[in-house]
Amino acid sequence: MLSEHLLDQAQALAPRIVALRRAIHAEPELGLETPLTLAKVRAELADLPLEWREGPSCTGAVATLRGARPGRSVLLRGDMDALPMPEETGLEFASAIPGRMHACGHDTHTAMLAGAARMLAERREELAGEVHLMFQPGEEGFHGARFMIEDGLLGGESHGPLPDAAFALHIMPNYKHGVLVSRAGALLAAADKLEIAVEGRGGHASMPHQTRDPVPVACEIVTAIQAMVTRRYEAAEATVVTVTQLDAGSAHNIIPDRAVLKGTIRTLSPERRAVIRDDLKRLAEHIAAAHECTAQVTVIDGFPPTINDPRAVDLFEAVAGDLPGGAFERLPHPIMGAEDFSYVLEKVPGAMAFLGVAAENSDWAGCCGIHSSRMVVDETALPRGAAILAGCALRFLDQGWP
């Protein structure tokens, strides 16, 4: 049951939560291989009655806490990998590895999850059911959640039942301290990579009529994409296609044979995600053909859209409201970023929420956001995040869906 004691319990664990966060922050790891980070987590939780499982595809692990009685099952997730970028915070525990930084808060996610694990283990005799603690690498574009699912670490098919519910937090360094934010339905977008290769016939830049110049064709495709997005799709469901690169040519007086466009596609539903691929292919191929060129469209799958179950968002709101000093806000619109917790939510009903970690009474909107080399976190918010995760597990195991 939620009570003021839950937040008190988390506050008592604050030194451990912060110490783990700082140890992870100082030694960031990238991609699917985060063995040092996982070792820190396992050492921190070594005294708890957890059953650990790891798979062959990455250094992800799931620790299961079994309650004193059978019941429902719930999954809590924290990601562990960092970003390939320099750190410019000046913190005493700043990254000791050049070119790597925990600039997306995964160090805090892991530390909050470890804190929640300890809180739940202390209440093990009260629990009916199981809590699965998902420590995941490879969130930053490496599909770590998908690999862990394919390895059977969450259950499914021949690996036993999947959890009944799943919850995850993501910190927001440029939002109000301690406020929990989420929404039902689409929270975050799918993020797919787009590449369009336009093939023409090169030649001397002074005699373009003897060539089939792919550069203006590529430029025409870029502008046509913007018209397509605004004219073919309903504005109420945001769709973003952004071309960020145009690679062509080797000298100022040479028309190249080939021009390549690269960019990103952001969509909020599986249906839109499928339709836009066909539309882009038709648009690029026909524009190229009109200029006697050819175009090949390649879409590389990124993360699916992150779709929150409304019941799970209601549960988040109830938990946040029950904690002293807590606040919950509903986002009016989705955010067009992406998250690979979406893979979990494709399999298990649940939700992700954002936790504001700007300093109290600060100009929070002006703080550096995630993926900034100067991003900082007010660590006094982390015990509240641990309490929210533990509270979600406790409430779901006790009461099920709202």
Coordinates of C-alpha atoms in Angstrom, one line a residue:
M1 CA 0.0 0.0 0.0
L2 CA 1.2 3.5 -0.8
S3 CA 1.8 5.8 2.2
E4 CA 4.1 8.5 3.3
H5 CA 6.4 5.7 4.6
L6 CA 7.1 4.7 0.9
L7 CA 8.7 8.1 0.2
D8 CA 10.4 8.1 3.6
Q9 CA 11.9 4.7 2.7
A10 CA 13.2 6.0 -0.6
Q11 CA 14.7 9.1 1.0
A12 CA 16.5 6.8 3.5
L13 CA 18.0 5.0 0.4
A14 CA 19.1 8.3 -1.2
P15 CA 22.8 7.9 -0.5
R16 CA 22.8 4.5 -2.1
I17 CA 20.8 5.6 -5.1
V18 CA 23.0 8.7 -5.7
A19 CA 26.2 6.7 -5.1
L20 CA 25.2 4.1 -7.7
R21 CA 24.2 6.8 -10.2
R22 CA 27.5 8.6 -9.8
A23 CA 29.5 5.4 -10.2
I24 CA 27.7 4.6 -13.4
H25 CA 28.0 8.2 -14.7
A26 CA 31.7 8.3 -14.2
E27 CA 32.3 5.1 -16.2
P28 CA 29.8 5.2 -19.1
E29 CA 29.4 2.3 -21.6
L30 CA 27.9 2.3 -25.1
G31 CA 25.6 0.0 -27.0
L32 CA 24.7 -3.5 -26.2
E33 CA 27.7 -4.3 -24.1
T34 CA 27.6 -2.7 -20.7
P35 CA 29.3 -5.3 -18.4
L36 CA 30.8 -2.8 -16.0
T37 CA 27.5 -1.1 -15.4
L38 CA 25.7 -4.4 -14.9
A39 CA 28.4 -5.5 -12.5
K40 CA 27.8 -2.3 -10.4
V41 CA 24.1 -3.0 -10.3
R42 CA 24.6 -6.7 -9.3
A43 CA 27.0 -5.7 -6.6
E44 CA 24.6 -3.1 -5.2
L45 CA 21.8 -5.6 -5.1
A46 CA 23.8 -8.7 -4.2
D47 CA 22.3 -9.0 -0.7
L48 CA 18.7 -9.2 -2.0
P49 CA 16.7 -12.4 -2.8
L50 CA 16.7 -11.9 -6.5
E51 CA 16.8 -14.5 -9.3
W52 CA 19.0 -13.2 -12.2
R53 CA 18.7 -14.2 -15.9
E54 CA 20.9 -13.0 -18.7
G55 CA 20.8 -13.8 -22.5
P56 CA 23.3 -14.3 -25.2
S57 CA 22.6 -11.2 -27.3
C58 CA 23.7 -8.4 -25.0
T59 CA 24.5 -7.7 -21.3
G60 CA 20.9 -7.1 -20.4
A61 CA 19.6 -8.9 -17.3
V62 CA 16.3 -9.4 -15.6
A63 CA 16.2 -9.8 -11.8
T64 CA 13.0 -11.4 -10.4
L65 CA 11.7 -10.8 -6.9
R66 CA 9.1 -13.3 -5.8
G67 CA 6.6 -12.3 -3.2
A68 CA 5.5 -14.5 -0.3
R69 CA 2.3 -15.5 -2.2
P70 CA 1.4 -16.1 -5.8
G71 CA -0.3 -13.4 -7.8
R72 CA 0.2 -11.0 -10.7
S73 CA 3.5 -10.1 -12.3
V74 CA 4.9 -6.6 -13.1
L75 CA 8.0 -5.4 -14.9
L76 CA 10.0 -2.3 -14.1
R77 CA 12.7 -1.2 -16.6
G78 CA 15.8 0.9 -16.4
D79 CA 18.3 1.4 -19.3
M80 CA 22.1 1.4 -18.8
D81 CA 23.9 2.7 -21.9
A82 CA 25.4 6.1 -22.5
L83 CA 26.0 8.3 -25.6
P84 CA 29.1 8.8 -27.7
M85 CA 29.6 12.5 -26.9
P86 CA 31.9 14.6 -24.7
E87 CA 30.8 15.8 -21.2
E88 CA 31.1 19.4 -20.3
T89 CA 29.4 19.5 -16.9
G90 CA 32.4 20.0 -14.7
L91 CA 30.9 17.6 -12.2
E92 CA 33.3 15.9 -9.8
F93 CA 32.0 12.5 -11.0
A94 CA 32.0 13.5 -14.7
S95 CA 32.8 10.8 -17.3
A96 CA 36.3 9.5 -17.0
I97 CA 36.2 8.2 -20.5
P98 CA 36.7 10.8 -23.3
G99 CA 33.9 10.9 -25.9
R100 CA 31.3 9.2 -23.7
M101 CA 28.6 10.7 -21.5
H102 CA 25.4 9.7 -19.7
A103 CA 23.6 12.6 -21.3
C104 CA 20.2 10.9 -21.5
G105 CA 19.8 10.0 -17.9
H106 CA 20.2 6.3 -18.1
D107 CA 22.5 6.3 -15.1
T108 CA 19.6 7.8 -13.1
H109 CA 17.1 5.3 -14.5
T110 CA 19.3 2.4 -13.5
A111 CA 19.9 3.8 -10.0
M112 CA 16.2 4.5 -9.4
L113 CA 15.3 1.0 -10.5
A114 CA 18.0 -0.4 -8.1
G115 CA 16.5 1.7 -5.3
A116 CA 13.0 0.4 -6.1
A117 CA 14.3 -3.1 -6.0
R118 CA 15.6 -2.6 -2.5
M119 CA 12.4 -1.0 -1.4
L120 CA 10.3 -3.9 -2.8
A121 CA 12.6 -6.5 -1.3
E122 CA 12.1 -5.0 2.1
R123 CA 8.4 -5.6 1.6
R124 CA 8.7 -9.0 0.1
E125 CA 6.6 -10.7 2.8
E126 CA 3.7 -8.4 1.9
L127 CA 3.9 -9.1 -1.8
A128 CA 1.6 -11.4 -3.8
G129 CA 3.1 -12.0 -7.2
E130 CA 6.4 -11.2 -8.9
V131 CA 8.4 -8.1 -9.8
H132 CA 10.7 -8.4 -12.8
L133 CA 13.5 -5.8 -12.8
M134 CA 14.7 -5.2 -16.4
F135 CA 18.2 -3.7 -16.6
Q136 CA 18.7 -3.0 -20.3
P137 CA 21.6 -1.9 -22.5
G138 CA 21.5 -0.6 -26.0
E139 CA 18.6 1.9 -25.8
E140 CA 20.4 4.5 -27.8
G141 CA 19.6 3.2 -31.2
F142 CA 20.8 -0.4 -30.6
H143 CA 17.4 -2.1 -30.0
G144 CA 18.4 -3.5 -26.6
A145 CA 14.8 -4.1 -25.5
R146 CA 14.1 -6.1 -28.7
F147 CA 17.2 -8.3 -28.1
M148 CA 16.2 -9.0 -24.5
I149 CA 12.7 -9.9 -25.7
E150 CA 14.0 -12.2 -28.4
D151 CA 16.3 -13.9 -25.8
G152 CA 13.2 -14.7 -23.8
L153 CA 14.2 -12.7 -20.8
L154 CA 10.7 -11.2 -20.5
G155 CA 8.9 -14.5 -21.2
G156 CA 6.7 -15.3 -24.1
E157 CA 6.3 -18.4 -26.3
S158 CA 8.4 -21.2 -24.7
H159 CA 9.9 -18.9 -22.1
G160 CA 6.9 -18.7 -19.7
P161 CA 4.2 -16.0 -19.4
L162 CA 4.9 -12.4 -20.1
P163 CA 4.4 -9.9 -17.3
D164 CA 0.9 -8.6 -16.7
A165 CA 2.1 -4.9 -16.7
A166 CA 5.2 -2.9 -17.4
F167 CA 6.4 0.6 -16.2
A168 CA 9.4 2.8 -17.0
L169 CA 10.5 6.3 -16.0
H170 CA 12.6 8.7 -18.1
I171 CA 14.0 11.8 -16.4
M172 CA 13.5 15.2 -17.9
P173 CA 16.2 17.7 -16.9
N174 CA 14.3 20.7 -18.3
Y175 CA 11.0 20.1 -16.5
K176 CA 9.6 20.9 -13.1
H177 CA 11.3 19.2 -10.1
G178 CA 9.5 16.0 -9.0
V179 CA 6.6 16.3 -11.4
L180 CA 5.5 13.2 -13.2
V181 CA 4.3 13.7 -16.8
S182 CA 2.7 11.2 -19.3
R183 CA -0.3 10.7 -21.5
A184 CA -2.5 7.8 -22.7
G185 CA -2.0 6.5 -26.2
A186 CA 1.0 7.6 -28.3
L187 CA 3.6 9.1 -26.0
L188 CA 6.6 9.0 -28.4
A189 CA 7.1 8.4 -32.1
A190 CA 8.5 5.6 -34.2
A191 CA 11.9 6.7 -35.6
D192 CA 13.0 5.1 -38.9
K193 CA 16.0 6.0 -41.0
L194 CA 15.4 7.1 -44.6
E195 CA 17.8 6.9 -47.5
I196 CA 17.0 7.8 -51.1
A197 CA 19.6 7.2 -53.7
V198 CA 19.1 9.0 -57.0
E199 CA 21.0 7.6 -60.0
G200 CA 21.6 9.8 -63.0
R201 CA 24.4 10.2 -65.5
G202 CA 27.3 12.5 -64.6
G203 CA 29.5 14.8 -66.8
H204 CA 31.0 18.2 -67.1
A205 CA 29.2 20.9 -65.1
S206 CA 29.4 23.3 -68.1
M207 CA 27.4 20.9 -70.3
P208 CA 24.5 19.8 -68.1
H209 CA 22.4 19.0 -71.1
Q210 CA 24.6 16.0 -71.8
T211 CA 24.0 14.6 -68.4
R212 CA 21.1 13.5 -66.3
D213 CA 21.9 15.5 -63.2
P214 CA 20.8 13.8 -60.0
V215 CA 21.3 16.8 -57.7
P216 CA 18.3 18.9 -58.8
V217 CA 16.2 15.7 -58.8
A218 CA 17.2 15.0 -55.2
C219 CA 16.4 18.6 -54.3
E220 CA 13.0 18.3 -56.0
I221 CA 12.3 15.2 -54.0
V222 CA 13.1 17.0 -50.7
T223 CA 10.6 19.8 -51.4
A224 CA 8.0 17.2 -52.6
I225 CA 8.3 15.3 -49.4
Q226 CA 7.4 18.4 -47.4
A227 CA 4.3 18.9 -49.6
M228 CA 3.4 15.3 -49.2
V229 CA 3.5 15.3 -45.5
T230 CA 1.3 18.5 -45.2
R231 CA -1.2 17.5 -47.9
R232 CA -1.6 13.7 -47.6
Y233 CA -1.8 13.2 -43.8
E234 CA -4.2 14.6 -41.2
A235 CA -2.6 17.3 -39.2
A236 CA -4.1 15.9 -36.0
E237 CA -1.7 13.0 -36.2
A238 CA 1.8 14.5 -36.4
T239 CA 4.1 13.1 -39.0
V240 CA 7.6 14.3 -39.6
V241 CA 10.0 13.5 -42.5
T242 CA 13.2 15.4 -42.2
V243 CA 16.0 15.2 -44.7
T244 CA 19.2 16.0 -42.9
Q245 CA 21.9 15.0 -45.5
L246 CA 22.5 15.4 -49.2
D247 CA 25.6 13.7 -50.3
A248 CA 26.7 14.2 -53.9
G249 CA 29.7 15.2 -56.1
S250 CA 33.4 15.4 -55.8
A251 CA 34.3 18.8 -57.3
H252 CA 32.7 22.1 -58.3
N253 CA 32.8 21.4 -62.0
I254 CA 31.7 17.8 -62.0
I255 CA 28.1 16.6 -62.2
P256 CA 27.9 13.4 -60.3
D257 CA 26.3 10.1 -61.2
R258 CA 24.6 9.8 -57.9
A259 CA 23.0 11.8 -55.1
V260 CA 22.0 10.4 -51.8
L261 CA 19.4 11.8 -49.4
K262 CA 19.3 10.7 -45.7
G263 CA 17.0 11.6 -43.0
T264 CA 14.4 10.5 -40.4
I265 CA 10.8 9.5 -40.4
R266 CA 8.7 10.0 -37.3
T267 CA 5.2 8.6 -37.0
L268 CA 2.8 7.9 -34.2
S269 CA 0.9 4.8 -35.2
P270 CA 1.8 1.5 -36.9
E271 CA -0.6 2.3 -39.7
R272 CA 0.9 5.6 -40.6
R273 CA 4.4 4.1 -40.3
A274 CA 3.5 1.5 -43.0
V275 CA 1.7 3.9 -45.3
I276 CA 4.4 6.5 -45.4
R277 CA 6.9 4.0 -46.7
D278 CA 4.9 3.3 -49.8
D279 CA 4.1 6.9 -50.4
L280 CA 7.8 7.9 -50.2
K281 CA 8.8 5.1 -52.6
R282 CA 6.2 6.2 -55.2
L283 CA 7.0 9.9 -54.9
A284 CA 10.8 9.5 -55.2
E285 CA 10.6 6.9 -58.1
H286 CA 8.2 9.0 -60.1
I287 CA 10.0 12.3 -59.7
A288 CA 13.3 10.6 -60.7
A289 CA 11.6 8.9 -63.7
A290 CA 10.3 12.3 -64.9
H291 CA 13.9 13.4 -65.2
E292 CA 15.2 10.1 -66.7
C293 CA 16.8 9.1 -63.5
T294 CA 16.1 6.3 -61.1
A295 CA 15.6 6.4 -57.3
Q296 CA 15.9 3.7 -54.7
V297 CA 14.2 4.2 -51.4
T298 CA 15.5 2.4 -48.3
V299 CA 13.8 2.6 -44.9
I300 CA 15.7 1.1 -42.0
D301 CA 13.5 0.2 -39.1
G302 CA 14.1 2.2 -35.9
F303 CA 12.0 2.0 -32.7
P304 CA 8.2 1.6 -33.0
P305 CA 5.9 4.2 -31.5
T306 CA 5.6 4.2 -27.7
I307 CA 2.0 3.6 -27.0
N308 CA 0.8 3.9 -23.4
D309 CA -2.1 1.9 -22.1
P310 CA -4.6 4.3 -20.5
R311 CA -5.0 2.1 -17.4
A312 CA -1.2 2.3 -16.8
V313 CA -1.2 6.1 -17.1
D314 CA -4.1 6.2 -14.6
L315 CA -2.0 4.1 -12.3
F316 CA 1.0 6.4 -12.6
E317 CA -1.3 9.3 -11.8
A318 CA -2.7 7.5 -8.7
V319 CA 0.8 6.6 -7.4
A320 CA 2.2 10.1 -8.0
G321 CA -0.8 11.7 -6.2
D322 CA -0.5 9.4 -3.2
L323 CA 3.1 10.4 -2.5
P324 CA 3.5 13.5 -0.3
G325 CA 4.3 16.5 -2.4
G326 CA 3.6 14.6 -5.6
A327 CA 2.2 16.0 -8.8
F328 CA 1.1 14.5 -12.1
E329 CA 0.5 16.3 -15.4
R330 CA -0.9 14.9 -18.7
L331 CA 0.9 15.9 -21.9
P332 CA -1.5 17.4 -24.4
H333 CA 0.5 16.1 -27.4
P334 CA 3.0 13.3 -28.1
I335 CA 6.7 14.0 -28.2
M336 CA 8.3 13.1 -31.6
G337 CA 11.4 11.5 -30.0
A338 CA 11.6 7.7 -29.7
E339 CA 12.2 5.1 -27.1
D340 CA 12.9 1.4 -27.3
F341 CA 10.7 0.7 -24.3
S342 CA 8.1 0.7 -27.1
Y343 CA 9.2 -2.9 -27.9
V344 CA 8.1 -3.9 -24.3
L345 CA 4.8 -2.1 -24.7
E346 CA 4.1 -3.9 -27.9
K347 CA 4.0 -7.1 -25.8
V348 CA 2.9 -6.0 -22.4
P349 CA 0.3 -3.4 -21.4
G350 CA 2.0 -0.6 -19.5
A351 CA 3.3 3.0 -19.8
M352 CA 6.3 5.2 -19.6
A353 CA 6.3 8.6 -17.8
F354 CA 8.8 11.5 -17.5
L355 CA 10.1 12.7 -14.2
G356 CA 11.1 16.4 -13.9
V357 CA 14.6 16.6 -12.4
A358 CA 15.4 20.3 -12.8
A359 CA 16.5 22.0 -9.5
E360 CA 13.7 23.1 -7.3
N361 CA 12.6 26.7 -7.9
S362 CA 14.9 26.9 -11.0
D363 CA 14.2 28.3 -14.4
W364 CA 13.5 24.7 -15.4
A365 CA 12.5 25.5 -19.0
G366 CA 15.9 27.1 -19.6
C367 CA 17.9 24.1 -18.3
C368 CA 19.9 22.0 -20.7
G369 CA 17.9 19.1 -22.0
I370 CA 18.7 15.4 -22.7
H371 CA 21.6 14.8 -25.1
S372 CA 23.3 18.1 -24.1
S373 CA 26.9 17.9 -23.1
R374 CA 26.1 20.2 -20.2
M375 CA 23.0 18.3 -18.9
V376 CA 22.8 18.0 -15.1
V377 CA 20.3 16.4 -12.8
D378 CA 19.0 17.4 -9.4
E379 CA 19.7 14.2 -7.6
T380 CA 17.2 15.0 -4.8
A381 CA 14.5 14.0 -7.3
L382 CA 15.8 10.4 -7.7
P383 CA 14.3 9.0 -4.5
R384 CA 10.9 10.1 -5.6
G385 CA 11.5 8.3 -8.9
A386 CA 12.4 5.1 -7.0
A387 CA 9.3 5.5 -4.9
I388 CA 7.1 5.9 -8.0
L389 CA 8.5 2.7 -9.6
A390 CA 8.1 0.8 -6.3
G391 CA 4.6 2.3 -5.9
C392 CA 3.5 1.2 -9.4
A393 CA 4.6 -2.4 -8.7
L394 CA 3.0 -2.4 -5.2
R395 CA -0.3 -1.0 -6.4
F396 CA -0.5 -3.2 -9.5
L397 CA 0.3 -6.4 -7.5
D398 CA -2.3 -5.4 -4.9
Q399 CA -5.1 -4.0 -7.0
G400 CA -4.5 -4.7 -10.6
W401 CA -5.6 -2.1 -13.2
P402 CA -7.5 0.9 -12.0

